[in-house]
Each structure stands twice: as structure tokens, then as C-alpha cells.
mmCIF file of C-alpha atoms in Angstrom:
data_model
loop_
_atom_site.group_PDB
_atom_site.id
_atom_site.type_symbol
_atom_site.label_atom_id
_atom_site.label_comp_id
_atom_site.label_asym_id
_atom_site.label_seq_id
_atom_site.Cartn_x
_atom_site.Cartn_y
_atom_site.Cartn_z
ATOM 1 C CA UNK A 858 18.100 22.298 -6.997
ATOM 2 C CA UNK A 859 13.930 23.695 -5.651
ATOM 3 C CA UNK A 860 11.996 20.727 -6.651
ATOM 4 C CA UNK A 861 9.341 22.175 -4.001
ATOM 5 C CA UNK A 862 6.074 22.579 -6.170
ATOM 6 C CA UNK A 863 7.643 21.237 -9.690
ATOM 7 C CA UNK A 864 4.774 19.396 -10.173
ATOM 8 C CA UNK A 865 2.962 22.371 -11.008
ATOM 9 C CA UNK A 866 5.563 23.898 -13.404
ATOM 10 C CA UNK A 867 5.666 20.179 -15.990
ATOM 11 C CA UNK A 868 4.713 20.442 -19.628
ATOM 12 C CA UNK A 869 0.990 19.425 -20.113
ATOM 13 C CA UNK A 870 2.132 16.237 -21.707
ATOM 14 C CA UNK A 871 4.181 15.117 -19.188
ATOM 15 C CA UNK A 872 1.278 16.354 -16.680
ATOM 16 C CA UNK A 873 -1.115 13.818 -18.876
ATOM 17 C CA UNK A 874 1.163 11.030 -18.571
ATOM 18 C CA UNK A 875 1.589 11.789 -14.702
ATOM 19 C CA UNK A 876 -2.397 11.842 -14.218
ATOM 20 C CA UNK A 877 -2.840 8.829 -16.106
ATOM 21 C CA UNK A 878 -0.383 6.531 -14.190
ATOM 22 C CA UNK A 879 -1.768 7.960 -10.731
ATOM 23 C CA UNK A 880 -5.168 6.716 -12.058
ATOM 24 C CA UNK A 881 -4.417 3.826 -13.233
ATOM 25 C CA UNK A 882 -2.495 3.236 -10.208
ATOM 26 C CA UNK A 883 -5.338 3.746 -7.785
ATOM 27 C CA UNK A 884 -7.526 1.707 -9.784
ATOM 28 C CA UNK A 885 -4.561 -1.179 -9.237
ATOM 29 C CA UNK A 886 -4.336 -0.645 -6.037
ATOM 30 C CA UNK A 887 -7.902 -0.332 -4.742
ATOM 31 C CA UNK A 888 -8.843 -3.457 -7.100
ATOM 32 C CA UNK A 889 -6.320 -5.191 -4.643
ATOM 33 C CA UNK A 890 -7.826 -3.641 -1.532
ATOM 34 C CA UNK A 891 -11.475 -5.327 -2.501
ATOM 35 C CA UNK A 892 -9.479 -8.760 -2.933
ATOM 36 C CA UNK A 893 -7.984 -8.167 0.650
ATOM 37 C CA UNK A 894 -11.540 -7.310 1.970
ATOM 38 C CA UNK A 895 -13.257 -10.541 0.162
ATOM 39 C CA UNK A 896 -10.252 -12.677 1.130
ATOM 40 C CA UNK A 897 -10.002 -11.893 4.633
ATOM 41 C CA UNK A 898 -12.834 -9.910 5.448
ATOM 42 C CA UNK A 899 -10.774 -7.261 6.866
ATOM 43 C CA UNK A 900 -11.127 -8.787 9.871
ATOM 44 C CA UNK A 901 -8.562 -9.993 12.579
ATOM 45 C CA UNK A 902 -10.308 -13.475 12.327
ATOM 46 C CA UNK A 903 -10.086 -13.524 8.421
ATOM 47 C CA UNK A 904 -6.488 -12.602 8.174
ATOM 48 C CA UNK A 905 -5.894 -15.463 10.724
ATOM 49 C CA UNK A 906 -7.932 -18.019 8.497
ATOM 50 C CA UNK A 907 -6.572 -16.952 4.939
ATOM 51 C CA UNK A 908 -2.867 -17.537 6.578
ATOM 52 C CA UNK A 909 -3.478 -20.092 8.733
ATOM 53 C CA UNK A 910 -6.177 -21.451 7.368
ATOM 54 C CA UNK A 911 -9.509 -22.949 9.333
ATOM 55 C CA UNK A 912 -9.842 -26.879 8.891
ATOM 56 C CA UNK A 913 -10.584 -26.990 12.814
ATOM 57 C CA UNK A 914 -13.668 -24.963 11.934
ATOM 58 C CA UNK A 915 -16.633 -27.696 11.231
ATOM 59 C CA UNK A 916 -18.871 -24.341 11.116
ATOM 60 C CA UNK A 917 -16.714 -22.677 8.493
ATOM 61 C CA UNK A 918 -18.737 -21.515 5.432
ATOM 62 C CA UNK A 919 -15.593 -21.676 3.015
ATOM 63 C CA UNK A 920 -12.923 -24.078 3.868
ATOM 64 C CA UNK A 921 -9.468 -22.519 4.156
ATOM 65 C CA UNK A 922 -6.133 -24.172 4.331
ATOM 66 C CA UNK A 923 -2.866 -22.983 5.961
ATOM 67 C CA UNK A 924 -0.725 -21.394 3.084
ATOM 68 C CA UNK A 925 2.832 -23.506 1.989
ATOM 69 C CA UNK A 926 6.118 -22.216 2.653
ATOM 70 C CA UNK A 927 6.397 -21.363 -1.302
ATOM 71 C CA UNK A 928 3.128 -19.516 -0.929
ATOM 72 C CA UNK A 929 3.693 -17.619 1.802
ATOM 73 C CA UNK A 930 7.305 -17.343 0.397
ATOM 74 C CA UNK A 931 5.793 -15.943 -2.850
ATOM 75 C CA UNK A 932 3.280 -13.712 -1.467
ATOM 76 C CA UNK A 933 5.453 -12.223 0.621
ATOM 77 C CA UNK A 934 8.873 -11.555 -2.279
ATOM 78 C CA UNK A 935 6.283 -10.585 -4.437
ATOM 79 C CA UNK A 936 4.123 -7.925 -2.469
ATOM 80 C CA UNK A 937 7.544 -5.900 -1.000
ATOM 81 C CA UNK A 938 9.021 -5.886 -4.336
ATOM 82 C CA UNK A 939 5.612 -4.667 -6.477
ATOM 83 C CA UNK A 940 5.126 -2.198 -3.811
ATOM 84 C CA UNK A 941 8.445 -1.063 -3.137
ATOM 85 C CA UNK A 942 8.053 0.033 -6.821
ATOM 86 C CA UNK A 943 4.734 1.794 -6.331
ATOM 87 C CA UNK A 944 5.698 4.031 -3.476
ATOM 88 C CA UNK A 945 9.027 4.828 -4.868
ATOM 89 C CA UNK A 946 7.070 6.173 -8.219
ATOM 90 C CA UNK A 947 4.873 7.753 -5.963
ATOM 91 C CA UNK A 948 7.253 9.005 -3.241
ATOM 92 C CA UNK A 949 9.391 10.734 -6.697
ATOM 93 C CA UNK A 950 6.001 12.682 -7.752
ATOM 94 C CA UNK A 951 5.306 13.347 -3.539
ATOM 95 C CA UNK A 952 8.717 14.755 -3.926
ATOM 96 C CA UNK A 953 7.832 17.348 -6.222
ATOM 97 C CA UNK A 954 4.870 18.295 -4.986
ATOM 98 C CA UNK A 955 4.587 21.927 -2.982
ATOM 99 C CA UNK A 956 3.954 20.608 0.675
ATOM 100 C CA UNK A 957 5.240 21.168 4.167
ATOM 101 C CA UNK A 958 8.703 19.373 4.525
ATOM 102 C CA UNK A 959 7.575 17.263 7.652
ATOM 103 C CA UNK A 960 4.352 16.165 5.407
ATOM 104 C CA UNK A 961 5.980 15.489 2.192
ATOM 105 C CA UNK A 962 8.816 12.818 4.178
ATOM 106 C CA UNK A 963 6.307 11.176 5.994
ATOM 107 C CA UNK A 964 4.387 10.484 2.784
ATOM 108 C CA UNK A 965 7.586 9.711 1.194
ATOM 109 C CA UNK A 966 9.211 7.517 4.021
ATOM 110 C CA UNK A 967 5.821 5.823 5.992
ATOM 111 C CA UNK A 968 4.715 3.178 3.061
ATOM 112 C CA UNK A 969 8.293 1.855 3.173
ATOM 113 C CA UNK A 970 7.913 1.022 6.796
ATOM 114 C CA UNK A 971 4.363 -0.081 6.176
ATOM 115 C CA UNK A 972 5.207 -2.208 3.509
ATOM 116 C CA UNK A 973 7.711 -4.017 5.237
ATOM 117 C CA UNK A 974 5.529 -4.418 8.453
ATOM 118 C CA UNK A 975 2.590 -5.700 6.660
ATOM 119 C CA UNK A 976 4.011 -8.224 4.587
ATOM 120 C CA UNK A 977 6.724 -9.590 7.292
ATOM 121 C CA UNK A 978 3.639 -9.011 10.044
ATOM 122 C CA UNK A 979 1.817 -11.607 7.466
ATOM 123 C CA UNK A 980 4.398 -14.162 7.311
ATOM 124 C CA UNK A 981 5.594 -13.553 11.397
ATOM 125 C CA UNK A 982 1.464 -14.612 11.466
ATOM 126 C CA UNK A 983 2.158 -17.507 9.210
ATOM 127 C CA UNK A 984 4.470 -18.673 11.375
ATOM 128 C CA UNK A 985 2.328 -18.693 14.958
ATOM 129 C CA UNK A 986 2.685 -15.174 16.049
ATOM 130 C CA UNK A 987 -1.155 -14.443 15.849
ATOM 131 C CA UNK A 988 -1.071 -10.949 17.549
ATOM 132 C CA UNK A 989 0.578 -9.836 14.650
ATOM 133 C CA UNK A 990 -2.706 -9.422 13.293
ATOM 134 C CA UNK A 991 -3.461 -6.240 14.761
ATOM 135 C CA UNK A 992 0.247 -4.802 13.217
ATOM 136 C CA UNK A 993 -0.719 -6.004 9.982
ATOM 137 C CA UNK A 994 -3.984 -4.473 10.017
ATOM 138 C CA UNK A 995 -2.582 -1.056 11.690
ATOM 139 C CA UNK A 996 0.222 -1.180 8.953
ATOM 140 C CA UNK A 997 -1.738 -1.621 6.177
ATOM 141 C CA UNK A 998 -4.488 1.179 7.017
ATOM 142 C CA UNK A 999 -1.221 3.419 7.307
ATOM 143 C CA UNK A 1000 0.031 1.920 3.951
ATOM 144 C CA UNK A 1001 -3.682 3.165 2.570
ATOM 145 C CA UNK A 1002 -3.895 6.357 4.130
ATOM 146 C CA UNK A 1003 -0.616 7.506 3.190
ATOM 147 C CA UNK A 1004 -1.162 6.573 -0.576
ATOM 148 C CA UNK A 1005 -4.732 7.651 -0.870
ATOM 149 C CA UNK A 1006 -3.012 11.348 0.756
ATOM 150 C CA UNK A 1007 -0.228 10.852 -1.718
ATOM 151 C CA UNK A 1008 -2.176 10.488 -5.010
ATOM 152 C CA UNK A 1009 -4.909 13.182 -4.286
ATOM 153 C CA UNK A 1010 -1.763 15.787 -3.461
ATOM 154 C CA UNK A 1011 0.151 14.584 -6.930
ATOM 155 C CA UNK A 1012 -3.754 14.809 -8.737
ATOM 156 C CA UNK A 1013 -4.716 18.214 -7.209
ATOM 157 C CA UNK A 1014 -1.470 20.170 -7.362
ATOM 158 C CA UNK A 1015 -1.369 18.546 -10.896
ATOM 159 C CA UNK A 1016 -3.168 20.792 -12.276
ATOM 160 C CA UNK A 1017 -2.863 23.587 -10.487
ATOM 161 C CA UNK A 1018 -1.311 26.803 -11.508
ATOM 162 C CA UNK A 1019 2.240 27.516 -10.423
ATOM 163 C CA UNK A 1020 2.579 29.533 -7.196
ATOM 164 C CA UNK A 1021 -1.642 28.326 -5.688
#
């Protein structure tokens, strides 16, 4: 079966209803990229202190404690299996895009690995392993890229006559 450039052979309606989720979607998932930036500052130190926490800090401006085991246990069950979802929905419309083979499975395969290195990099962190903070970050730009790439190819080639 050619699934190679499907995308841009769908009924309008179901080319509405793919457009719609994609934006709502994005709008999901940079909403939680602003709560990563205020939560952690998006720095190496802030990941540290919103896992960790920063008691030993007398300086600190906000006070943050290490997270539980049924936090961390939470966060972590929670974020692999939302996200697992996401880039499987997203990975089936990548799939049916018209795109270079080697570009499409990267897109397809990367934000499982990043997924799984970003959330088990958080709770190795968690644990003591503080240069894990630099995979988390790495992972999780990848994790971006690859889904801000993903979307705009499903968007673009959305609506896009067959064949361009």
C-alpha cells in the first residue's frame, strides 16, 4: 500500500478534522512548554531545584522542596503515557506525509527515544544523578524540534495539492 503523500489526497473534512487536532495540539503542547520554562527556568539549575528542590538555599526567591516518590512516580507514568499518545497520533499523520524516507522515520521514531530519555533522565535526576540534567535538557529540545518539524510538515502538505 503508497501511503507516501496521502495526506494530500484526504477528503476536505477529514483534512479539517486533521488541522484542527494539530492545532489544538500545539497549543497543548506549547502551553506545557511555558509551564516547563516558569517552573524550571529552562535552566540546568532550575531543573535541579524543581526535582530536588532548594531548602539549602537561604537566598532562594521561591522555596522549593524535593518531589515524593508518588510525585515523581506520577509525573513520570503520566508524562510517557500522554506523550506516547501524542507522537504516535502524530508519527500516523508524519507517516502519510510526502517526505524523504530517512526524514519521515526520524520524525516518526526520535520523540519515542526523547520521551523516554527525558522523563527517566528526570527521575535518574530525582534520584542523585545530577548530570542528567544536561540529557534531559538535550532530550527535550530534540522532543521539541522534532514535533514543531512534525506539525508544520502535517499543516503545510495539508493543504497542498496532490503531486506539489
Amino acid at each position: 500500500m503508497q501511503i507516501n503523500g496521502l495526506i494530500q489526497t484526504l477528503p476536505k473534512e477529514l483534512k479539517i478534522l486533521i488541522g484542527a487536532f494539530v492545532i489544538v495540539l500545539s497549543v497543548g503542547f506549547y502551553t506545557g512548554l511555558l509551564f516547563v520554562g516558569e517552573t524550571s527556568s529552562a535552566k540546568p539549575s532550575g531543573i535541579e531545584q524543581q526535582y530536588l528542590g532548594n531548602e539549602d538555599d537561604e537566598n532562594a526567591e521561591v522555596m522549593h522542596f524535593k518531589k515524593s516518590d508518588q510525585e515523581m512516580l506520577t509525573l513520570v507514568h503520566n508524562h510517557i503515557l500522554s506523550m506516547a499518545l501524542i507522537f504516535f497520533l502524530v508519527g500516523g499523520l508524519v507517516s502519510i506525509t510526502r517526505l524523504n524516507k530517512k526524514l519521515k522515520r526520524f520524525l516518526i521514531f526520535e520523540p519515542f527515544v526523547s520521551v523516554i530519555t527525558t522523563f527517566g533522565g528526570l527521575y535518574l535526576l530525582w534520584t542523585g544523578i545530577t548530570w542528567m540534567t544536561y540529557i534531559v535538557m538535550i532530550s527535550g529540545m530534540l522532543m521539541t524540534l522534532s514535533f514543531v518539524a512534525a506539525t508544520f510538515i502535517i499543516f503545510v502538505q495539508l493543504f497542498q495539492k496532490p503531486g506539489n
